[in-house]
Short mmCIF file of C-alpha atoms in Angstrom, two decimals:
data_model
loop_
_atom_site.label_atom_id
_atom_site.label_comp_id
_atom_site.label_asym_id
_atom_site.label_seq_id
_atom_site.Cartn_x
_atom_site.Cartn_y
_atom_site.Cartn_z
CA MET F 1 10.83 -26.92 17.15
CA THR F 2 8.82 -28.73 14.63
CA THR F 3 5.28 -30.03 15.41
CA ALA F 4 1.92 -31.50 12.83
CA VAL F 5 1.32 -27.93 11.03
CA HIS F 6 -0.84 -28.61 7.80
CA VAL F 7 -0.98 -26.02 5.01
CA ASN F 8 -4.01 -25.91 2.93
CA PRO F 9 -5.04 -23.71 0.02
CA LEU F 10 -8.13 -22.28 -0.03
CA GLN F 11 -9.98 -22.20 -2.75
CA ARG F 12 -13.07 -19.88 -1.42
CA VAL F 13 -12.47 -18.07 1.73
CA SER F 14 -15.58 -18.76 4.27
CA ALA F 15 -16.44 -16.52 6.76
CA ALA F 16 -14.93 -18.80 9.51
CA ASP F 17 -11.70 -18.61 7.04
CA ALA F 18 -11.77 -14.78 7.33
CA VAL F 19 -12.22 -15.11 11.21
CA ALA F 20 -9.10 -17.35 11.58
CA TRP F 21 -7.05 -15.37 9.26
CA HIS F 22 -7.98 -12.44 11.20
CA GLN F 23 -6.89 -13.90 14.73
CA VAL F 24 -3.15 -14.83 13.11
CA VAL F 25 -2.67 -10.73 11.84
CA ALA F 26 -3.74 -9.17 14.66
CA ALA F 27 -1.46 -11.67 17.16
CA SER F 28 1.21 -11.25 14.40
CA THR F 29 0.70 -6.96 14.25
CA ALA F 30 1.13 -6.35 17.92
CA HIS F 31 3.82 -8.65 18.13
CA ASP F 32 5.70 -7.15 15.51
CA LEU F 33 4.32 -3.66 14.70
CA PRO F 34 3.17 -2.42 18.01
CA GLY F 35 1.18 0.75 17.64
CA VAL F 36 -0.28 -0.08 13.94
CA PRO F 37 -3.88 -0.57 13.88
CA THR F 38 -4.81 -4.00 12.81
CA PRO F 39 -7.40 -4.16 10.09
CA ASP F 40 -10.70 -5.31 11.41
CA PRO F 41 -12.26 -8.47 10.58
CA GLY F 42 -14.67 -6.51 7.90
CA GLN F 43 -11.63 -5.32 6.22
CA ILE F 44 -9.79 -8.25 6.38
CA HIS F 45 -12.99 -10.35 4.63
CA ALA F 46 -13.04 -7.69 2.06
CA GLN F 47 -9.31 -7.95 1.21
CA LEU F 48 -9.82 -11.88 1.03
CA THR F 49 -12.59 -11.58 -1.46
CA LYS F 50 -13.21 -8.95 -3.20
CA PRO F 51 -10.86 -8.41 -6.13
CA ALA F 52 -7.90 -7.02 -6.61
CA LEU F 53 -6.81 -4.04 -10.05
CA GLY F 54 -4.58 -6.07 -12.14
CA SER F 55 -4.05 -9.17 -10.40
CA HIS F 56 -5.77 -12.49 -8.82
CA ARG F 57 -5.12 -13.52 -5.19
CA LEU F 58 -4.12 -17.43 -3.57
CA THR F 59 -4.34 -17.71 -0.41
CA TRP F 60 -3.55 -20.38 2.41
CA LEU F 61 -4.17 -21.19 5.90
CA ALA F 62 -1.57 -23.12 8.56
CA THR F 63 -3.60 -25.01 11.24
CA ALA F 64 -2.00 -26.81 14.43
CA ALA F 65 -2.80 -30.64 14.57
CA ASP F 66 -6.13 -29.68 16.95
CA GLY F 67 -7.04 -27.36 13.88
CA ARG F 68 -5.75 -23.97 15.56
CA PRO F 69 -5.09 -21.51 12.93
CA VAL F 70 -1.30 -20.89 13.50
CA GLY F 71 0.05 -18.75 9.71
CA VAL F 72 -1.50 -17.07 6.54
CA ALA F 73 0.18 -16.64 3.40
CA ALA F 74 -1.48 -14.71 0.63
CA LEU F 75 -0.14 -14.33 -2.79
CA ARG F 76 -0.85 -11.63 -5.45
CA VAL F 77 -0.53 -12.35 -8.78
CA PHE F 78 0.14 -9.82 -10.95
CA THR F 79 -1.73 -9.90 -14.57
CA SER F 80 -1.20 -6.43 -16.07
CA PRO F 81 0.75 -6.33 -18.82
CA GLY F 82 4.07 -4.87 -17.60
CA GLN F 83 3.82 -7.04 -14.49
CA GLU F 84 3.24 -10.32 -15.51
CA HIS F 85 6.65 -11.75 -13.97
CA LEU F 86 5.97 -10.69 -10.80
CA ALA F 87 3.84 -11.81 -7.13
CA GLU F 88 3.77 -10.06 -3.95
CA LEU F 89 3.24 -12.42 -0.72
CA GLU F 90 1.62 -11.41 2.29
CA LEU F 91 2.68 -13.89 5.38
CA HIS F 92 1.93 -14.00 9.30
CA VAL F 93 2.69 -16.46 11.58
CA ASP F 94 1.08 -16.28 15.20
CA PRO F 95 4.06 -15.51 17.39
CA ALA F 96 2.79 -18.54 19.84
CA HIS F 97 3.48 -20.53 17.26
CA ARG F 98 6.70 -19.48 15.19
CA ARG F 99 9.53 -22.30 15.32
CA THR F 100 7.08 -24.97 14.24
CA GLY F 101 7.90 -25.02 10.54
CA ALA F 102 4.59 -22.92 9.49
CA GLY F 103 6.13 -20.46 8.13
CA SER F 104 8.63 -22.52 6.47
CA ARG F 105 5.85 -24.49 4.49
CA LEU F 106 3.81 -21.74 3.50
CA LEU F 107 6.20 -20.08 1.75
CA SER F 108 7.02 -23.49 0.48
CA ALA F 109 3.64 -23.72 -1.34
CA VAL F 110 3.72 -19.98 -2.41
CA VAL F 111 7.07 -20.83 -3.98
CA ALA F 112 5.65 -23.42 -6.08
CA ALA F 113 2.07 -21.62 -6.71
CA CYS F 114 4.97 -18.61 -8.63
CA ARG F 115 6.27 -20.98 -10.43
CA THR F 116 2.75 -22.82 -11.49
CA GLU F 117 1.84 -19.20 -12.47
CA ASN F 118 5.70 -18.55 -14.23
CA ARG F 119 6.36 -15.58 -11.65
CA ARG F 120 10.13 -14.77 -11.95
CA SER F 121 10.29 -12.23 -8.88
CA LEU F 122 8.43 -12.74 -5.79
CA ILE F 123 8.47 -9.29 -3.65
CA ALA F 124 7.28 -8.93 0.73
CA THR F 125 7.92 -6.76 3.33
CA ALA F 126 9.04 -6.93 6.71
CA ALA F 127 9.43 -4.67 9.63
CA ALA F 128 13.14 -3.21 9.43
CA ASP F 129 15.13 -5.43 11.96
CA GLY F 130 12.29 -7.58 12.96
CA PRO F 131 11.69 -11.62 13.01
CA GLY F 132 10.25 -11.13 9.30
CA GLU F 133 13.30 -9.56 8.11
CA ALA F 134 15.35 -12.31 9.64
CA PHE F 135 12.69 -15.05 7.82
CA SER F 136 13.03 -13.41 4.33
CA GLU F 137 16.81 -13.54 4.77
CA ARG F 138 17.20 -16.85 5.81
CA SER F 139 14.56 -17.99 2.97
CA GLY F 140 17.03 -16.25 0.55
CA PHE F 141 15.13 -13.06 -0.04
CA ARG F 142 17.32 -10.14 -0.61
CA ARG F 143 17.06 -6.58 0.64
CA ALA F 144 15.81 -4.54 -2.23
CA LEU F 145 14.57 -1.28 -1.00
CA THR F 146 14.05 0.62 2.36
CA LEU F 147 10.94 2.44 3.09
CA ASP F 148 10.51 5.41 5.66
CA HIS F 149 6.98 5.26 7.35
CA LEU F 150 5.70 8.78 8.56
CA MET F 151 3.04 9.67 10.54
CA LEU F 152 1.05 13.49 10.05
CA ARG F 153 -1.15 14.33 13.08
CA LEU F 154 -3.61 16.64 12.39
CA ASP F 155 -4.20 17.43 16.08
CA GLY F 156 -0.56 18.86 16.13
CA THR F 157 -0.27 20.37 12.50
CA ASP F 158 0.62 24.12 12.50
CA ALA F 159 -3.38 24.47 10.74
CA ASP F 160 -2.55 28.28 9.85
CA ASP F 161 0.67 27.22 7.92
CA LEU F 162 -0.74 24.32 5.74
CA LEU F 163 -3.72 26.72 4.89
CA ARG F 164 -1.57 28.95 3.48
CA ILE F 165 0.29 26.42 1.35
CA ALA F 166 -3.15 25.27 0.04
CA ASP F 167 -4.17 29.09 -0.45
CA ALA F 168 -1.13 30.30 -2.07
CA GLU F 169 -1.70 30.94 -5.66
CA HIS F 170 0.14 29.04 -8.47
CA PRO F 171 -0.23 30.86 -11.69
CA GLY F 172 -1.28 28.37 -14.75
CA TYR F 173 -2.86 25.97 -12.35
CA ARG F 174 -6.46 25.21 -10.43
CA LEU F 175 -7.16 22.98 -7.82
CA THR F 176 -10.20 20.10 -8.54
CA GLY F 177 -11.08 17.18 -6.32
CA TRP F 178 -13.34 14.23 -6.17
CA THR F 179 -14.77 10.93 -4.01
CA GLY F 180 -14.40 8.03 -5.56
CA THR F 181 -14.16 7.82 -9.50
CA VAL F 182 -12.48 10.66 -11.48
CA PRO F 183 -15.19 12.93 -12.99
CA ASP F 184 -15.48 11.68 -16.72
CA ASP F 185 -13.96 14.97 -18.05
CA LEU F 186 -11.17 14.46 -15.71
CA ALA F 187 -10.40 10.60 -16.77
CA ALA F 188 -8.15 10.52 -19.63
CA ALA F 189 -5.67 13.33 -18.16
CA PHE F 190 -5.82 11.54 -14.96
CA ALA F 191 -4.88 8.60 -16.54
CA ALA F 192 -1.82 10.45 -18.06
CA ALA F 193 -0.59 11.85 -14.47
CA LYS F 194 -0.72 8.46 -13.04
CA ASN F 195 1.46 7.12 -15.50
CA ALA F 196 4.10 9.82 -13.41
CA MET F 197 4.51 7.08 -10.82
CA ASN F 198 6.54 4.56 -13.13
CA ASP F 199 9.19 6.62 -12.71
CA MET F 200 9.06 6.23 -8.56
CA PRO F 201 12.56 4.50 -6.52
CA VAL F 202 11.93 1.27 -6.09
CA GLY F 203 15.76 0.65 -5.64
CA ASP F 204 16.91 -3.12 -6.61
CA LEU F 205 12.83 -4.55 -6.76
CA ASP F 206 12.27 -6.05 -10.08
CA TYR F 207 8.85 -4.09 -10.09
CA GLY F 208 7.57 -3.61 -13.52
CA SER F 209 5.21 -0.97 -15.20
CA VAL F 210 2.07 -0.47 -15.48
CA ALA F 211 0.19 1.90 -18.79
CA TRP F 212 -2.73 3.99 -17.17
CA ASP F 213 -5.63 4.60 -18.93
CA ALA F 214 -9.38 6.07 -18.41
CA ASP F 215 -10.54 2.39 -18.46
CA ARG F 216 -8.06 1.69 -15.40
CA VAL F 217 -8.51 4.14 -13.06
CA ARG F 218 -12.25 3.84 -12.91
CA ALA F 219 -11.56 0.21 -12.32
CA MET F 220 -9.16 1.38 -9.64
CA ALA F 221 -11.90 3.23 -7.84
CA ALA F 222 -13.96 0.46 -8.27
CA VAL F 223 -12.18 -1.91 -6.49
CA VAL F 224 -11.46 0.49 -3.90
CA ALA F 225 -15.48 1.05 -3.20
CA ASP F 226 -16.34 -2.40 -3.87
CA ARG F 227 -14.27 -3.70 -0.71
CA GLY F 228 -15.71 0.00 1.72
CA ASP F 229 -13.07 2.27 1.80
CA THR F 230 -13.16 5.52 0.24
CA LEU F 231 -10.95 7.92 -1.95
CA LEU F 232 -10.53 10.63 -2.02
CA THR F 233 -8.27 12.70 -4.69
CA VAL F 234 -6.86 16.55 -4.94
CA ALA F 235 -5.33 17.48 -8.26
CA ALA F 236 -3.83 20.42 -9.89
CA VAL F 237 -4.73 21.48 -13.56
CA HIS F 238 -2.99 23.04 -15.78
CA ASP F 239 -4.68 25.93 -18.12
CA ASP F 240 -4.29 23.91 -21.06
CA GLY F 241 -5.95 21.12 -19.77
CA THR F 242 -3.47 18.70 -18.70
CA MET F 243 -3.29 17.19 -14.82
CA ALA F 244 0.09 18.66 -13.48
CA GLY F 245 -0.28 16.56 -9.88
CA TYR F 246 -2.53 14.81 -7.67
CA THR F 247 -2.57 13.35 -4.32
CA GLU F 248 -4.97 10.33 -3.12
CA ILE F 249 -5.69 9.32 0.53
CA LEU F 250 -8.04 5.99 1.46
CA ILE F 251 -10.16 6.15 3.93
CA PRO F 252 -10.41 2.81 5.44
CA GLN F 253 -14.19 1.50 6.01
CA GLY F 254 -15.64 2.63 9.20
CA SER F 255 -14.57 5.36 11.07
CA ALA F 256 -10.94 4.98 11.57
CA PRO F 257 -8.76 7.46 12.67
CA ARG F 258 -5.59 6.94 10.47
CA VAL F 259 -5.94 7.33 6.95
CA GLN F 260 -3.53 6.05 4.31
CA GLN F 261 -1.54 8.14 1.90
CA TYR F 262 -1.81 6.54 -1.31
CA ASP F 263 -0.26 7.94 -4.77
CA THR F 264 1.30 11.58 -4.59
CA ALA F 265 2.79 12.48 -7.75
CA VAL F 266 3.79 15.40 -10.02
CA VAL F 267 4.07 15.12 -14.03
CA PRO F 268 7.88 15.67 -14.89
CA ALA F 269 6.90 18.69 -17.21
CA HIS F 270 5.46 20.58 -14.19
CA ARG F 271 7.70 19.78 -11.91
CA GLY F 272 10.07 22.66 -9.54
CA HIS F 273 7.01 24.51 -9.16
CA GLY F 274 5.85 23.13 -5.47
CA LEU F 275 2.95 21.40 -6.44
CA GLY F 276 3.23 18.33 -4.65
CA LEU F 277 3.10 19.96 -1.14
CA TRP F 278 0.28 22.67 -2.69
CA VAL F 279 -2.02 19.52 -3.37
CA LYS F 280 -1.14 17.22 -0.32
CA ALA F 281 -1.86 20.49 1.99
CA ALA F 282 -5.25 21.23 0.44
CA MET F 283 -6.10 17.17 0.65
CA VAL F 284 -5.17 18.38 4.64
CA ARG F 285 -7.80 20.85 4.22
CA ARG F 286 -10.25 18.57 2.85
CA LEU F 287 -9.77 16.07 5.60
CA ARG F 288 -10.47 18.85 8.26
CA ASP F 289 -13.57 19.96 6.24
CA GLU F 290 -15.20 16.73 5.41
CA HIS F 291 -13.99 14.25 7.76
CA PRO F 292 -13.11 16.06 11.09
CA GLY F 293 -12.54 12.36 12.66
CA VAL F 294 -9.59 11.33 11.06
CA VAL F 295 -6.62 12.22 13.28
CA GLU F 296 -3.65 10.69 11.51
CA ILE F 297 -2.35 10.40 8.12
CA GLU F 298 -0.04 7.85 7.45
CA THR F 299 2.79 7.66 4.12
CA ASP F 300 5.79 5.75 3.13
CA ASN F 301 8.56 6.36 1.04
CA ALA F 302 11.57 5.13 -0.36
CA ASP F 303 14.75 6.18 1.74
CA ASP F 304 16.20 7.77 -1.05
CA ASN F 305 13.07 9.59 -2.63
CA VAL F 306 14.85 12.76 -1.37
CA HIS F 307 11.94 15.07 -3.07
CA MET F 308 9.33 13.46 -1.63
CA LEU F 309 10.38 13.12 2.06
CA ALA F 310 11.33 16.81 2.05
CA VAL F 311 7.35 17.78 1.03
CA ASN F 312 6.37 15.58 4.23
CA HIS F 313 8.82 16.99 6.62
CA ARG F 314 7.81 20.29 5.00
CA MET F 315 4.20 19.31 5.73
CA GLY F 316 4.91 18.16 9.39
CA PHE F 317 4.87 14.36 8.80
CA ARG F 318 7.85 12.68 11.44
CA SER F 319 9.29 9.27 10.98
CA TYR F 320 7.75 6.89 13.12
CA ARG F 321 9.00 3.24 11.37
CA ARG F 322 10.49 1.57 8.91
CA THR F 323 10.11 -1.51 6.49
CA ARG F 324 11.99 -3.39 3.88
CA GLU F 325 11.02 -4.89 0.51
CA PHE F 326 12.56 -8.00 -0.34
CA GLN F 327 12.70 -9.66 -3.68
CA LEU F 328 13.43 -13.69 -4.24
CA ASP F 329 14.26 -14.43 -7.26
CA VAL F 330 11.98 -17.49 -7.98
CA PRO F 331 13.99 -20.46 -9.22
CA ALA F 332 12.42 -22.14 -12.34
CA THR F 333 12.85 -25.41 -10.76
#
């Protein structure tokens, strides 16, 4: 079925635009991802209006003939050296208005913008075996990576076991942690450890790589704080001052019971000592002590990231859904 759908680029996202955006995302998420919390209106507004790290954002709103919002699309255009070929798509259509051409028209606008921005690779995420996957494949995207999403329920976790892991001695290493921006005396070491993420499995995605330095890690923390979220970090530091590994948790603005795992990485020279499990267990202890309202931690791993999946299963994480990353190789004309 095709009806009159208008696709409008949003030059500046107004409060009304953010409300319309939230309406579409809430309907889409409830239909396609039952049980997954929808970002609240404040989070949506912050995501659309606050700067992102190493990128800029383009947005579109699709409306029906009567002005009702029926679909949205956001294009994150990466600008950091090593990722200047890349853009990332988020697209939602209200289930009540699917098969009206809204999704296809939004995607056409996005692809045209990719050409204007000289981006050759467009990546998108969809729930495995869901309508977003079918739409992606019909639209010429190819499947590039499968992600296993896992959940750790803190009220169902063997606390004594995790405390033993967190308290275990690792000769030559010590634990440290911070909230928000990394302390100045650790900034350079943290940036060096961040570069360990460049060897994470990305399947067939043309993802590129990012070079981290002290200024970039400070900028990342500022972006998170500016949108009202809280970033927690726990790190393992070697006696020589090297940061050997770290883990990050994002707490959304407000008091959401579910938090999101950000990066966990161990520097190659320090792998094989159980540091990934150590810092993650220490983070659980920290959440229990400092944020007792947190009930769940969500993370995701590439399904071929055998080592990190083993760490997470040892922690008590359990699989609960899967998503797939798709890539469209944008034609030049």
